[in-house]
CSV table of C-alpha atoms in Angstrom, one decimal:
chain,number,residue,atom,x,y,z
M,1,UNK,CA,0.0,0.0,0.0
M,2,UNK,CA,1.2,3.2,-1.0
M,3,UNK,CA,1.4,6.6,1.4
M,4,UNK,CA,0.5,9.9,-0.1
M,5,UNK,CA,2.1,11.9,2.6
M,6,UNK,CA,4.0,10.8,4.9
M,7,UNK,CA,5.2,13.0,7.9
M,8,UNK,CA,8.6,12.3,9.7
M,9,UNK,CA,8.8,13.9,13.1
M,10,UNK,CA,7.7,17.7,12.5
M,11,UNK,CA,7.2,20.4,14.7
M,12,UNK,CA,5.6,23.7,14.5
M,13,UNK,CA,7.1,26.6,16.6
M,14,UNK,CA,5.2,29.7,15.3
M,15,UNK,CA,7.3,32.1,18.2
M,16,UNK,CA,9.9,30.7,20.4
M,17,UNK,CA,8.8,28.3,23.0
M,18,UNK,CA,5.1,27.7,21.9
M,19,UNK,CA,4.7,24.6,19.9
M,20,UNK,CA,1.2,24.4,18.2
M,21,UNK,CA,2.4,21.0,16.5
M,22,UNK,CA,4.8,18.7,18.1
M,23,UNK,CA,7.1,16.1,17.3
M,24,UNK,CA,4.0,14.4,14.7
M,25,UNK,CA,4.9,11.6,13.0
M,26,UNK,CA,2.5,9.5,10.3
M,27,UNK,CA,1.2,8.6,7.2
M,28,UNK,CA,-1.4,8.5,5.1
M,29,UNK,CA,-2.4,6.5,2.1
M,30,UNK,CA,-5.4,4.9,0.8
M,31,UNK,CA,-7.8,4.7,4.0
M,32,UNK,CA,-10.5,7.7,4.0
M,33,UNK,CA,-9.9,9.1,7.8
M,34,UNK,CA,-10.9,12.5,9.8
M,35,UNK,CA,-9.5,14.5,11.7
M,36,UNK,CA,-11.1,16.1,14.8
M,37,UNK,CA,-10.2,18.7,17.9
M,38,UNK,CA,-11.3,21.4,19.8
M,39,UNK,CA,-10.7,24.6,17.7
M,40,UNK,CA,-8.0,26.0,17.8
M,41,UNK,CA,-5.8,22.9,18.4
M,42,UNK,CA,-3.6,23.8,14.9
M,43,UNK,CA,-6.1,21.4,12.4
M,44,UNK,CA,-5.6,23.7,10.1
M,45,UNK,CA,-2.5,24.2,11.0
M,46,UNK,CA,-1.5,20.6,10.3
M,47,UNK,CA,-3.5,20.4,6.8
M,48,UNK,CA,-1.5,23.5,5.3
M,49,UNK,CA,1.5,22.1,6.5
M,50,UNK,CA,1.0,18.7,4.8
M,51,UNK,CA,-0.2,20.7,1.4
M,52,UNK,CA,3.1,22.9,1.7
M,53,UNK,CA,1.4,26.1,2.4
M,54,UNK,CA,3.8,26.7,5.3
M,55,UNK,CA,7.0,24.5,6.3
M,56,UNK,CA,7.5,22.9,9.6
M,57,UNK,CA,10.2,24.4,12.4
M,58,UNK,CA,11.8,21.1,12.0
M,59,UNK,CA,11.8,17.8,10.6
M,60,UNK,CA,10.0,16.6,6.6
M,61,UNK,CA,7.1,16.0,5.0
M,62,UNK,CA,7.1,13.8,1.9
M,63,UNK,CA,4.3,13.6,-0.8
M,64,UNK,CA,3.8,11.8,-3.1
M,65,UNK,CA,1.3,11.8,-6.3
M,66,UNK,CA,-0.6,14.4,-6.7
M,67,UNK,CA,-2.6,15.9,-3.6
M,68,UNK,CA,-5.8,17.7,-4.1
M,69,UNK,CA,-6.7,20.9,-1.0
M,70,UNK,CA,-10.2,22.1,-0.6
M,71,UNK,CA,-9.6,24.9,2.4
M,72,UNK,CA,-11.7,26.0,4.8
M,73,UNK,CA,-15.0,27.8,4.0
M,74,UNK,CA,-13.4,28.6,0.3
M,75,UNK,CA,-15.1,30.8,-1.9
M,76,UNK,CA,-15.2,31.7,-5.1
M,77,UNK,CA,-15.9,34.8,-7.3
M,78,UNK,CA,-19.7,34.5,-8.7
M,79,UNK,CA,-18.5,36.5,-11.8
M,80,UNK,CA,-16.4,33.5,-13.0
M,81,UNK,CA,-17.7,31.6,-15.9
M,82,UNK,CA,-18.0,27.9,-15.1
M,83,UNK,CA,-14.5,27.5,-17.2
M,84,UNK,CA,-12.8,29.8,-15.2
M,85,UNK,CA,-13.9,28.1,-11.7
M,86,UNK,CA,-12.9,24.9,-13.4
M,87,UNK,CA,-9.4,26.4,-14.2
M,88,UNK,CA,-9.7,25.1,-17.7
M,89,UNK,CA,-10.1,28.2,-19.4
M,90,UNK,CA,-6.6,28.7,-20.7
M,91,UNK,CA,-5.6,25.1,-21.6
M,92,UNK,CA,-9.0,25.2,-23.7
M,93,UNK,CA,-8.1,28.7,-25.5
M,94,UNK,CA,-4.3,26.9,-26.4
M,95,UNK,CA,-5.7,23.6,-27.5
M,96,UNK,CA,-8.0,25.4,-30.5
M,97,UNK,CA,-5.2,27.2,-31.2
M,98,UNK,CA,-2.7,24.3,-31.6
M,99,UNK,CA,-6.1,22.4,-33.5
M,100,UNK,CA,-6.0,25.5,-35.8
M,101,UNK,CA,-2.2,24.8,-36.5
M,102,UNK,CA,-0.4,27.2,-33.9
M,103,UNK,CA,2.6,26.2,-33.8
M,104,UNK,CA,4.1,28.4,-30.5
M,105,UNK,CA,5.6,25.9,-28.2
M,106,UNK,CA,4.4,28.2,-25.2
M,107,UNK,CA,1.1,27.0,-26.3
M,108,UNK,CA,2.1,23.1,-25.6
M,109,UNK,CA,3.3,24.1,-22.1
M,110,UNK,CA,0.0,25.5,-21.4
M,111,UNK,CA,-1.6,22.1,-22.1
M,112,UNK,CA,1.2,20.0,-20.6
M,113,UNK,CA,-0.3,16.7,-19.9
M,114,UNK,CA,-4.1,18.0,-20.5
M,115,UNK,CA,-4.6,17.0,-24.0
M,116,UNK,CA,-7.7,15.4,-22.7
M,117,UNK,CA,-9.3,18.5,-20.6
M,118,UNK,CA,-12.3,18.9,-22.0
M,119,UNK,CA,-13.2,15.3,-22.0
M,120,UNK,CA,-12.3,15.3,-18.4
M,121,UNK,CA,-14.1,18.3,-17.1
M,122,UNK,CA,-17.7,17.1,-19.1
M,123,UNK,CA,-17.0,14.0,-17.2
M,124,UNK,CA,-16.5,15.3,-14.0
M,125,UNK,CA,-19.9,17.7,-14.6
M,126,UNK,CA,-22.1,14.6,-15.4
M,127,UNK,CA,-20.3,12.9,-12.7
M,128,UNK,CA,-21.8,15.2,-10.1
M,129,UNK,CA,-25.4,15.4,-12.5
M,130,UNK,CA,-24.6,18.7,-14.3
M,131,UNK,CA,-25.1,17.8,-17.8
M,132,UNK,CA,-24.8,20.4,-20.5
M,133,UNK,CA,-23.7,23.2,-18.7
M,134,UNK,CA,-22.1,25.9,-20.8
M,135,UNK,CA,-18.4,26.3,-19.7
M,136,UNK,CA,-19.4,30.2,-20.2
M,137,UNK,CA,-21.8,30.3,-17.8
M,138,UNK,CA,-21.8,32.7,-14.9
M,139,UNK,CA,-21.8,31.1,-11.4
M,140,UNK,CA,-24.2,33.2,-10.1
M,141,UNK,CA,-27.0,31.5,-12.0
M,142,UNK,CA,-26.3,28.1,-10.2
M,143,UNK,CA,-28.2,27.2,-7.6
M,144,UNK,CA,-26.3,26.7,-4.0
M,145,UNK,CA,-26.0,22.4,-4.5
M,146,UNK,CA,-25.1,23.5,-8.3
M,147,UNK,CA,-21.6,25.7,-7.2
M,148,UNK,CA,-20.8,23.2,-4.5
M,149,UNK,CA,-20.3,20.6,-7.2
M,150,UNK,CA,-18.6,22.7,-9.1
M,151,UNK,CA,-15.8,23.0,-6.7
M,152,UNK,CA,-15.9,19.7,-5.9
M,153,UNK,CA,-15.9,19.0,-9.8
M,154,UNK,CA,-12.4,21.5,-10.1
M,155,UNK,CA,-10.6,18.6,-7.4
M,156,UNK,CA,-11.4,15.7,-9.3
M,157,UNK,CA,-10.3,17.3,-12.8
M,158,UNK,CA,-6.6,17.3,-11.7
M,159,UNK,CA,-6.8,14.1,-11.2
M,160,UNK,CA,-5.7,14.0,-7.8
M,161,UNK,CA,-4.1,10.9,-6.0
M,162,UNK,CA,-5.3,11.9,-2.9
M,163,UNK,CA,-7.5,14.9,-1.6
M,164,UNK,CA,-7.8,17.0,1.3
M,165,UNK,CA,-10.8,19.5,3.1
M,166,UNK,CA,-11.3,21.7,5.5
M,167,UNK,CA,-14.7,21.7,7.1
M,168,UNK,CA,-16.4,21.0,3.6
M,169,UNK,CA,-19.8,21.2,4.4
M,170,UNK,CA,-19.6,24.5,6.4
M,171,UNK,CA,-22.5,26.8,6.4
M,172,UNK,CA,-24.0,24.3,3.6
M,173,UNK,CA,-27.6,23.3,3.6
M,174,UNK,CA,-28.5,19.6,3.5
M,175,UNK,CA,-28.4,19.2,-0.4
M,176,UNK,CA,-25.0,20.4,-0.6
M,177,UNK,CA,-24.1,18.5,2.5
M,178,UNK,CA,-25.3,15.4,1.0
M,179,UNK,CA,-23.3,16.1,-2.7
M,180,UNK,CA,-19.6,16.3,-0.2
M,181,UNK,CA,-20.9,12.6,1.4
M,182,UNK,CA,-21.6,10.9,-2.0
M,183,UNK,CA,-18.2,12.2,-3.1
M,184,UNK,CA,-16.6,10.9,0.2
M,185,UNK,CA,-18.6,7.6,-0.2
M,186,UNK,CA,-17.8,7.2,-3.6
M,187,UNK,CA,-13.4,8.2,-3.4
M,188,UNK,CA,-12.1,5.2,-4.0
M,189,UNK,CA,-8.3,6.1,-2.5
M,190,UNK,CA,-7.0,8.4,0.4
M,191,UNK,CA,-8.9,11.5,1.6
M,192,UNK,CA,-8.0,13.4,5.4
M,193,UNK,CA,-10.8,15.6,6.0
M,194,UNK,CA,-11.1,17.7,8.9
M,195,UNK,CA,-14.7,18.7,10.3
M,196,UNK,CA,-17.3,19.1,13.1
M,197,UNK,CA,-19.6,17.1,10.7
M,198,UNK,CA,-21.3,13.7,13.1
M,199,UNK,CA,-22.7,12.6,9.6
M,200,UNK,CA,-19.5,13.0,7.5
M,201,UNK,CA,-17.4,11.6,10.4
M,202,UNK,CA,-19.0,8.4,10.6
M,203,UNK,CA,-18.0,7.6,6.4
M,204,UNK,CA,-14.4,7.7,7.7
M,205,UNK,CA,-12.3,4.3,7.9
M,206,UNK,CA,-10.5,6.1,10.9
M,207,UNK,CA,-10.4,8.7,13.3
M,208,UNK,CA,-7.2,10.8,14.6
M,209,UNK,CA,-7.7,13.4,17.3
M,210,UNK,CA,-5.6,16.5,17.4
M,211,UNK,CA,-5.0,17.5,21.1
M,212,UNK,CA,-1.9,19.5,22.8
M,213,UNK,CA,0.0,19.4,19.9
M,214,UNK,CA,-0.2,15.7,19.5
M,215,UNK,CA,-2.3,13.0,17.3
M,216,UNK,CA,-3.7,9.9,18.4
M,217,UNK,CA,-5.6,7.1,15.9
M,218,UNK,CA,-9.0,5.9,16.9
M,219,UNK,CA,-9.6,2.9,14.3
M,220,UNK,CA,-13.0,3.3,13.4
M,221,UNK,CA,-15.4,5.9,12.5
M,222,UNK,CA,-16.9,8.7,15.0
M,223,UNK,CA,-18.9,6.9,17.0
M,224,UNK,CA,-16.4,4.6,17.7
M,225,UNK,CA,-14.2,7.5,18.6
M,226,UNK,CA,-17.1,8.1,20.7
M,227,UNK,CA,-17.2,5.3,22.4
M,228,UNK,CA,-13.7,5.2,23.0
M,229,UNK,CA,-12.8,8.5,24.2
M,230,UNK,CA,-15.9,8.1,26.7
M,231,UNK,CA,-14.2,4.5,28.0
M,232,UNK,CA,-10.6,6.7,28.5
M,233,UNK,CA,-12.3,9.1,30.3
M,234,UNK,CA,-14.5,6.8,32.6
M,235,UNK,CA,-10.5,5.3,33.4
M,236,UNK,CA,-9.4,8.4,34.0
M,237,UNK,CA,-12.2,9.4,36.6
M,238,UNK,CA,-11.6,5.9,38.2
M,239,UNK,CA,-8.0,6.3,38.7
């Protein structure tokens, strides 16, 4: 089985002597897992460090494949044409250019691999049910489910090996809510997603809890995390 990202012994020291993270190592691969905490225990924190939005004070963090970041509560400009949300836009323009016999070779490295973009991203749309939308049309004539799976169509179009969010179904009603679970039920390799969610907790193979700088794995879904932290804590009041 093949790890994703694999974490070897970071720390995070945002001002001397206060460590949000902590001498954190693990993996993660194919399993689907979330991660919970109070707030402000560095969740976040953690996620952008794994993405490489900020480096750690010490130790590495390896990746490998491509990994996919939804972050928290993102939004995007209603003005945006469906293309332009997709981020296909440009590697469209270049391939009807190099169709109409442009030769400019800054035109291939727009298109790198994405020869098959357009197949991809109607795929992706009837994927999530949204057939025949016009890659032109404005966002703000979507409904709220409609723009949800639109972001969540822009992940899967890279092609990602394995995919990260941040509270996805924040502040989304229960249709939306229910278009992130399909997509969670449905991911057939590795997803950490952090959330409050009780519904969207319990698809997860596994649980890890972020507390005092520290994780610890709960092998099951949340209510088993449940379960467990409430037998820890009846041991604790015993002892």
């Amino acid at each position: 089985m093949q790890n994703n990202i694999v974490v070897n012994n970071i720390s995070f020291e945002p001002t001397d002597d206060f460590f949000v993270l902590k001498n954190i190592s693990v993996s993660f691969g194919e399993k689907k897992i979330g991660l919970v905490g109070n707030n402000g225990t560095g969740k976040t924190v953690l996620l952008k460090l794994l993405v490489g939005e900020i480096e750690p004070t010490v130790g590495k963090i390896q990746r490998i494949g491509k990994i996919a970041y939804l972050p928290q509560d993102y939004q995007i400009d209603l003005k945006k044409t469906v293309g332009e949300a997709l981020e296909i836009v440009d590697k469209l323009k270049a391939l009807e250019k190099i169709k109409n016999g442009d030769k400019n070779e800054s035109l291939l490295e727009i298109v790198g691999d994405d020869w098959d973009i357009y197949n991809r991203a109607v795929e992706k749309l009837e994927y999530f049910n949204l057939h025949n939308i016009d890659f032109n049309r404005r966002l703000e004539t979507l409904s709220g489910g409609e723009k949800v799976k639109i972001i969540l169509a822009k992940l899967l179009i890279a092609k990602p090996d394995f995919i990260i969010l941040d509270e996805p179904t924040n502040n989304l009603d229960q249709v939306s809510r229910e278009i992130v679970y399909n997509l969670v039920k449905n991911w057939k390799q590795g997803l950490l997603v952090v959330s409050h969610d009780r519904g969207l907790l319990n698809l997860f193979d596994q649980i890890y809890e972020l507390s005092e700088g520290s994780l610890k794995l709960y092998g099951g879904n949340y209510d088993f995390y449940k379960e467990q932290k409430e037998i820890e804590n009846q041991s604790v009041k015993r002892q």
